[in-house]
Amino acid sequence: MSSEHHSYSVSMNPSPAEGELSVLFSGEAQPMGLHKIGPAIHDYYLVHTVLSGRGEFIIRDTSYPCVAGDTFVIFPGELFSYQADEREPWSYVWVGFIGRGADDVMSQVGATPHHPVIPGSLNPNIRSYYDKLIGCYDSAALPELANLEAGGWIRLLLQQFGVARKKLEKNHPESTAAIDLVIKQAIQYLTLQYTQPISIEHLSGMLGYHRTHLCKLFKQSTGLSPSQYLLNIRMQRAESLLASSMTIEQVASSVGFGDALYFSKKFRKWRGQSPTEYRKALRTPPKRSKDPYRLN
């Protein structure tokens, strides 16, 4: 046991499996006052749930005081640090994991670098799932079966965090000012980045929202989904570019479409004409109706 801890235990996965989610280790500790980790960067997710006491978690230059019942998430590639309170040092349980499905799962849970703390996320189920994770490798005769068991417990644990996040959102809805700011930021991003491949999933995570929740707020504010709003920006810009001498391929690329045929399909649906037909109509002078009173 480290001299910086009153108690410390960790259970390591001797043979992490490749898959959607793979637990690396899980443990429990009661550090001494002012015990600090970081600044550091991990290449895996590391989730801590505070059992008692208090401490501070810092990510992206933002400090989050955490108390019993709070869960804070360390994200791969993000600089972080955390420190126990001097008078009431926290105790916590933790689990580290990786996997090609980890990003999507955490997005569904609603935990992002902008919203890395889930308050009120400790209940008997969560404590039990941590215990199962900590214990499943200690007596495992076959690592493959232990991986299978741990994969089930980590999913149940993360599901409980998602439930806690939903309860938090329901009990503490965003203020109108906060929502307006987020929508303004989303619109600014779409307006400036429309020439690039844009993932609404990435945009949601960047703003600290689950995709479904952001789309709901965005549509309430603008009447359109983010994808529809982006398409409008692209098509309106395409209309102006079609008046130039650019090729259809160049226009498509300039408004964020790598495939000119797909762009043409979207433009026809938008305008009721293909890009070529629209360009031809722009270049054809409108016919003037004959004035019956004009002398020829």
Tab-separated table of C-alpha atoms in Angstrom:
chain	number	residue	atom	x	y	z
A	1	MET	CA	0.000	0.000	0.000
A	2	SER	CA	1.264	3.495	-0.897
A	3	SER	CA	2.283	5.766	1.991
A	4	GLU	CA	-0.055	8.333	0.434
A	5	HIS	CA	-3.111	6.146	1.066
A	6	HIS	CA	-4.918	4.863	4.121
A	7	SER	CA	-6.070	1.954	1.981
A	8	TYR	CA	-5.551	0.952	-1.642
A	9	SER	CA	-6.429	-2.096	-3.745
A	10	VAL	CA	-6.539	-2.705	-7.476
A	11	SER	CA	-7.546	-5.656	-9.643
A	12	MET	CA	-5.749	-5.863	-12.989
A	13	ASN	CA	-6.960	-7.588	-16.134
A	14	PRO	CA	-4.092	-9.923	-17.072
A	15	SER	CA	-5.252	-10.252	-20.662
A	16	PRO	CA	-7.474	-7.394	-21.942
A	17	ALA	CA	-9.543	-8.471	-24.922
A	18	GLU	CA	-10.082	-6.445	-28.074
A	19	GLY	CA	-13.720	-5.537	-28.498
A	20	GLU	CA	-16.422	-2.958	-27.978
A	21	LEU	CA	-15.499	-2.484	-24.318
A	22	SER	CA	-12.599	-3.997	-22.429
A	23	VAL	CA	-11.902	-3.437	-18.737
A	24	LEU	CA	-8.233	-2.789	-17.935
A	25	PHE	CA	-8.411	-2.600	-14.150
A	26	SER	CA	-10.644	-1.593	-11.275
A	27	GLY	CA	-9.909	-0.603	-7.709
A	28	GLU	CA	-10.730	1.249	-4.526
A	29	ALA	CA	-8.705	3.664	-2.419
A	30	GLN	CA	-8.790	6.113	0.460
A	31	PRO	CA	-5.976	8.609	-0.148
A	32	MET	CA	-4.595	10.984	2.456
A	33	GLY	CA	-5.377	14.696	2.496
A	34	LEU	CA	-3.995	16.688	-0.479
A	35	HIS	CA	-2.989	13.510	-2.337
A	36	LYS	CA	-2.752	14.552	-5.997
A	37	ILE	CA	-2.590	12.840	-9.382
A	38	GLY	CA	-1.473	14.793	-12.462
A	39	PRO	CA	-1.350	16.882	-14.474
A	40	ALA	CA	-1.297	13.841	-16.724
A	41	ILE	CA	-2.837	12.303	-19.841
A	42	HIS	CA	-4.173	8.753	-20.216
A	43	ASP	CA	-4.899	6.819	-23.400
A	44	TYR	CA	-7.932	5.127	-21.856
A	45	TYR	CA	-11.126	6.066	-20.024
A	46	LEU	CA	-10.835	6.191	-16.250
A	47	VAL	CA	-14.013	6.644	-14.201
A	48	HIS	CA	-14.000	7.460	-10.462
A	49	THR	CA	-17.029	7.415	-8.177
A	50	VAL	CA	-16.599	9.199	-4.841
A	51	LEU	CA	-17.777	7.141	-1.851
A	52	SER	CA	-17.072	9.653	0.909
A	53	GLY	CA	-15.261	12.922	1.567
A	54	ARG	CA	-14.439	15.477	-1.079
A	55	GLY	CA	-11.838	16.530	-3.596
A	56	GLU	CA	-11.236	18.481	-6.797
A	57	PHE	CA	-11.105	17.305	-10.411
A	58	ILE	CA	-9.601	19.534	-13.121
A	59	ILE	CA	-9.955	19.097	-16.883
A	60	ARG	CA	-9.702	21.669	-19.699
A	61	ASP	CA	-8.690	24.312	-17.146
A	62	THR	CA	-12.013	23.908	-15.332
A	63	SER	CA	-12.208	22.849	-11.689
A	64	TYR	CA	-15.001	20.568	-10.469
A	65	PRO	CA	-15.440	20.119	-6.706
A	66	CYS	CA	-16.604	16.546	-6.100
A	67	VAL	CA	-18.295	15.042	-3.043
A	68	ALA	CA	-19.713	11.666	-2.063
A	69	GLY	CA	-22.007	10.390	-4.814
A	70	ASP	CA	-20.276	12.222	-7.671
A	71	THR	CA	-18.603	10.433	-10.567
A	72	PHE	CA	-15.867	12.115	-12.586
A	73	VAL	CA	-14.547	10.877	-15.920
A	74	ILE	CA	-11.023	11.111	-17.302
A	75	PHE	CA	-11.039	11.018	-21.117
A	76	PRO	CA	-8.320	9.645	-23.406
A	77	GLY	CA	-5.950	12.348	-24.605
A	78	GLU	CA	-7.276	14.990	-22.181
A	79	LEU	CA	-4.974	16.670	-19.668
A	80	PHE	CA	-6.335	16.248	-16.141
A	81	SER	CA	-5.489	16.333	-12.461
A	82	TYR	CA	-7.343	15.558	-9.243
A	83	GLN	CA	-6.629	16.102	-5.579
A	84	ALA	CA	-8.109	15.027	-2.253
A	85	ASP	CA	-9.398	17.647	0.152
A	86	GLU	CA	-7.035	18.426	3.024
A	87	ARG	CA	-9.570	18.028	5.853
A	88	GLU	CA	-12.059	15.601	4.310
A	89	PRO	CA	-10.069	13.531	1.819
A	90	TRP	CA	-12.240	11.477	-0.437
A	91	SER	CA	-12.390	7.730	-0.878
A	92	TYR	CA	-13.384	6.367	-4.265
A	93	VAL	CA	-13.729	3.385	-6.530
A	94	TRP	CA	-12.575	3.426	-10.140
A	95	VAL	CA	-12.502	1.491	-13.377
A	96	GLY	CA	-10.333	1.937	-16.460
A	97	PHE	CA	-11.457	0.686	-19.871
A	98	ILE	CA	-10.885	0.947	-23.604
A	99	GLY	CA	-12.617	-0.338	-26.736
A	100	ARG	CA	-13.811	0.755	-30.143
A	101	GLY	CA	-17.297	1.306	-28.718
A	102	ALA	CA	-16.160	3.317	-25.690
A	103	ASP	CA	-16.610	6.747	-27.308
A	104	ASP	CA	-20.172	6.004	-28.397
A	105	VAL	CA	-21.101	4.557	-25.013
A	106	MET	CA	-19.802	7.586	-23.131
A	107	SER	CA	-21.667	9.861	-25.516
A	108	GLN	CA	-24.857	7.944	-24.751
A	109	VAL	CA	-24.166	8.267	-21.043
A	110	GLY	CA	-23.857	12.027	-21.539
A	111	ALA	CA	-20.343	12.361	-20.133
A	112	THR	CA	-18.022	14.618	-22.150
A	113	PRO	CA	-14.901	16.706	-21.435
A	114	HIS	CA	-17.289	19.680	-21.092
A	115	HIS	CA	-19.560	17.754	-18.703
A	116	PRO	CA	-17.185	15.302	-17.003
A	117	VAL	CA	-18.972	15.002	-13.653
A	118	ILE	CA	-22.217	13.114	-12.982
A	119	PRO	CA	-23.610	14.205	-9.601
A	120	GLY	CA	-25.775	11.875	-7.556
A	121	SER	CA	-24.453	8.790	-9.314
A	122	LEU	CA	-23.984	6.452	-6.374
A	123	ASN	CA	-26.575	3.833	-5.488
A	124	PRO	CA	-26.439	0.216	-4.260
A	125	ASN	CA	-26.365	-1.111	-7.820
A	126	ILE	CA	-23.393	1.032	-8.782
A	127	ARG	CA	-21.459	0.060	-5.659
A	128	SER	CA	-22.222	-3.597	-6.336
A	129	TYR	CA	-21.066	-3.392	-9.961
A	130	TYR	CA	-17.755	-1.889	-8.876
A	131	ASP	CA	-17.324	-4.724	-6.365
A	132	LYS	CA	-18.010	-7.263	-9.110
A	133	LEU	CA	-15.466	-5.593	-11.409
A	134	ILE	CA	-12.836	-5.520	-8.685
A	135	GLY	CA	-13.413	-9.161	-7.816
A	136	CYS	CA	-13.940	-10.816	-11.181
A	137	TYR	CA	-10.222	-11.128	-12.026
A	138	ASP	CA	-9.021	-12.184	-8.566
A	139	SER	CA	-10.384	-15.712	-8.754
A	140	ALA	CA	-10.589	-16.152	-12.515
A	141	ALA	CA	-9.143	-19.417	-13.806
A	142	LEU	CA	-9.775	-18.425	-17.424
A	143	PRO	CA	-9.019	-14.800	-18.482
A	144	GLU	CA	-11.416	-15.106	-21.421
A	145	LEU	CA	-14.360	-15.825	-19.131
A	146	ALA	CA	-13.281	-13.071	-16.746
A	147	ASN	CA	-13.245	-10.642	-19.689
A	148	LEU	CA	-16.737	-11.735	-20.599
A	149	GLU	CA	-17.949	-11.190	-17.048
A	150	ALA	CA	-16.240	-7.808	-16.722
A	151	GLY	CA	-17.751	-6.714	-20.033
A	152	GLY	CA	-21.206	-7.304	-18.593
A	153	TRP	CA	-20.534	-5.447	-15.347
A	154	ILE	CA	-18.997	-2.406	-17.055
A	155	ARG	CA	-22.040	-2.084	-19.314
A	156	LEU	CA	-24.397	-2.249	-16.345
A	157	LEU	CA	-22.279	0.298	-14.491
A	158	LEU	CA	-22.260	2.751	-17.402
A	159	GLN	CA	-25.997	2.253	-17.886
A	160	GLN	CA	-26.528	3.382	-14.281
A	161	PHE	CA	-24.435	6.487	-14.931
A	162	GLY	CA	-26.655	7.255	-17.926
A	163	VAL	CA	-29.747	6.928	-15.727
A	164	ALA	CA	-28.187	9.296	-13.179
A	165	ARG	CA	-27.401	11.830	-15.917
A	166	LYS	CA	-30.970	11.704	-17.242
A	167	LYS	CA	-32.360	12.310	-13.748
A	168	LEU	CA	-30.016	15.262	-13.366
A	169	GLU	CA	-31.174	16.784	-16.662
A	170	LYS	CA	-34.814	16.282	-15.704
A	171	ASN	CA	-34.418	17.876	-12.281
A	172	HIS	CA	-32.147	20.694	-13.431
A	173	PRO	CA	-33.174	21.772	-16.935
A	174	GLU	CA	-30.894	24.184	-18.724
A	175	SER	CA	-31.595	27.875	-18.470
A	176	THR	CA	-32.835	29.707	-21.547
A	177	ALA	CA	-29.627	31.741	-21.668
A	178	ALA	CA	-27.476	28.591	-21.563
A	179	ILE	CA	-29.504	26.949	-24.327
A	180	ASP	CA	-29.325	30.080	-26.493
A	181	LEU	CA	-25.552	30.148	-26.093
A	182	VAL	CA	-25.189	26.503	-27.088
A	183	ILE	CA	-27.400	26.949	-30.165
A	184	LYS	CA	-25.447	30.065	-31.130
A	185	GLN	CA	-22.200	28.117	-30.863
A	186	ALA	CA	-23.639	25.261	-32.926
A	187	ILE	CA	-24.828	27.636	-35.660
A	188	GLN	CA	-21.464	29.391	-35.723
A	189	TYR	CA	-19.663	26.074	-36.078
A	190	LEU	CA	-21.931	24.890	-38.918
A	191	THR	CA	-21.660	28.243	-40.691
A	192	LEU	CA	-17.864	28.324	-40.543
A	193	GLN	CA	-17.152	24.628	-41.125
A	194	TYR	CA	-19.750	23.726	-43.784
A	195	THR	CA	-17.004	23.129	-46.374
A	196	GLN	CA	-15.604	20.292	-44.239
A	197	PRO	CA	-17.019	16.841	-43.440
A	198	ILE	CA	-19.140	17.467	-40.336
A	199	SER	CA	-20.326	14.874	-37.840
A	200	ILE	CA	-23.301	15.958	-35.741
A	201	GLU	CA	-22.080	13.390	-33.213
A	202	HIS	CA	-18.754	15.230	-32.998
A	203	LEU	CA	-20.495	18.605	-32.769
A	204	SER	CA	-22.676	17.341	-29.915
A	205	GLY	CA	-19.705	16.002	-27.998
A	206	MET	CA	-17.756	19.202	-28.548
A	207	LEU	CA	-20.605	21.211	-27.026
A	208	GLY	CA	-21.038	18.744	-24.167
A	209	TYR	CA	-24.435	17.315	-25.165
A	210	HIS	CA	-25.779	13.966	-26.207
A	211	ARG	CA	-26.675	14.039	-29.916
A	212	THR	CA	-30.389	13.422	-29.329
A	213	HIS	CA	-30.638	16.179	-26.721
A	214	LEU	CA	-28.754	18.739	-28.829
A	215	CYS	CA	-30.898	17.972	-31.893
A	216	LYS	CA	-34.040	18.460	-29.810
A	217	LEU	CA	-32.880	21.840	-28.465
A	218	PHE	CA	-31.637	22.928	-31.894
A	219	LYS	CA	-34.946	22.135	-33.577
A	220	GLN	CA	-36.914	23.888	-30.842
A	221	SER	CA	-34.816	27.009	-31.429
A	222	THR	CA	-34.465	27.036	-35.247
A	223	GLY	CA	-37.260	24.781	-36.509
A	224	LEU	CA	-34.634	22.567	-38.165
A	225	SER	CA	-32.384	19.754	-37.081
A	226	PRO	CA	-28.615	20.472	-37.197
A	227	SER	CA	-28.341	18.277	-40.302
A	228	GLN	CA	-31.136	20.175	-42.066
A	229	TYR	CA	-29.615	23.514	-41.053
A	230	LEU	CA	-26.230	22.422	-42.429
A	231	LEU	CA	-27.833	21.286	-45.692
A	232	ASN	CA	-29.533	24.673	-46.076
A	233	ILE	CA	-26.200	26.457	-45.642
A	234	ARG	CA	-24.545	24.210	-48.208
A	235	MET	CA	-27.307	24.439	-50.796
A	236	GLN	CA	-27.608	28.226	-50.542
A	237	ARG	CA	-23.866	28.538	-51.029
A	238	ALA	CA	-24.008	26.087	-53.943
A	239	GLU	CA	-26.634	28.230	-55.657
A	240	SER	CA	-24.288	31.219	-55.635
A	241	LEU	CA	-21.292	29.164	-56.796
A	242	LEU	CA	-23.255	27.706	-59.713
A	243	ALA	CA	-23.436	31.215	-61.123
A	244	SER	CA	-19.645	31.082	-61.549
A	245	SER	CA	-17.530	29.134	-64.016
A	246	MET	CA	-16.670	26.399	-61.500
A	247	THR	CA	-17.353	22.800	-62.500
A	248	ILE	CA	-20.084	20.857	-60.740
A	249	GLU	CA	-17.380	18.769	-59.056
A	250	GLN	CA	-15.668	21.922	-57.779
A	251	VAL	CA	-18.928	23.339	-56.470
A	252	ALA	CA	-19.713	20.082	-54.697
A	253	SER	CA	-16.295	19.979	-53.058
A	254	SER	CA	-16.556	23.645	-52.060
A	255	VAL	CA	-19.736	23.038	-50.080
A	256	GLY	CA	-18.607	19.907	-48.265
A	257	PHE	CA	-19.580	17.094	-50.656
A	258	GLY	CA	-16.852	14.686	-51.698
A	259	ASP	CA	-19.183	12.955	-54.161
A	260	ALA	CA	-20.519	15.133	-56.992
A	261	LEU	CA	-23.304	12.665	-57.815
A	262	TYR	CA	-24.534	12.700	-54.222
A	263	PHE	CA	-24.365	16.494	-54.253
A	264	SER	CA	-26.438	16.606	-57.450
A	265	LYS	CA	-29.042	14.320	-55.908
A	266	LYS	CA	-29.316	16.533	-52.826
A	267	PHE	CA	-29.430	19.703	-54.920
A	268	ARG	CA	-32.241	18.370	-57.121
A	269	LYS	CA	-34.237	17.500	-54.023
A	270	TRP	CA	-33.542	20.981	-52.636
A	271	ARG	CA	-34.195	23.082	-55.763
A	272	GLY	CA	-36.268	20.789	-58.000
A	273	GLN	CA	-33.562	21.027	-60.655
A	274	SER	CA	-30.204	19.417	-61.172
A	275	PRO	CA	-27.167	21.704	-60.735
A	276	THR	CA	-26.725	21.745	-64.514
A	277	GLU	CA	-30.377	22.701	-65.093
A	278	TYR	CA	-30.191	25.378	-62.420
A	279	ARG	CA	-27.026	26.845	-63.979
A	280	LYS	CA	-28.607	26.836	-67.428
A	281	ALA	CA	-31.668	28.651	-66.067
A	282	LEU	CA	-29.422	31.280	-64.486
A	283	ARG	CA	-27.703	31.949	-67.822
A	284	THR	CA	-30.883	32.053	-69.885
A	285	PRO	CA	-32.368	35.571	-70.057
A	286	PRO	CA	-36.003	35.610	-68.975
A	287	LYS	CA	-38.506	35.924	-71.800
A	288	ARG	CA	-40.266	39.272	-71.901
A	289	SER	CA	-43.977	39.198	-72.502
A	290	LYS	CA	-45.094	41.036	-75.607
A	291	ASP	CA	-46.659	44.441	-74.979
A	292	PRO	CA	-49.805	44.648	-77.176
A	293	TYR	CA	-49.661	48.463	-77.083
A	294	ARG	CA	-46.022	48.691	-78.153
A	295	LEU	CA	-45.414	49.819	-81.750
A	296	ASN	CA	-42.861	47.658	-83.584
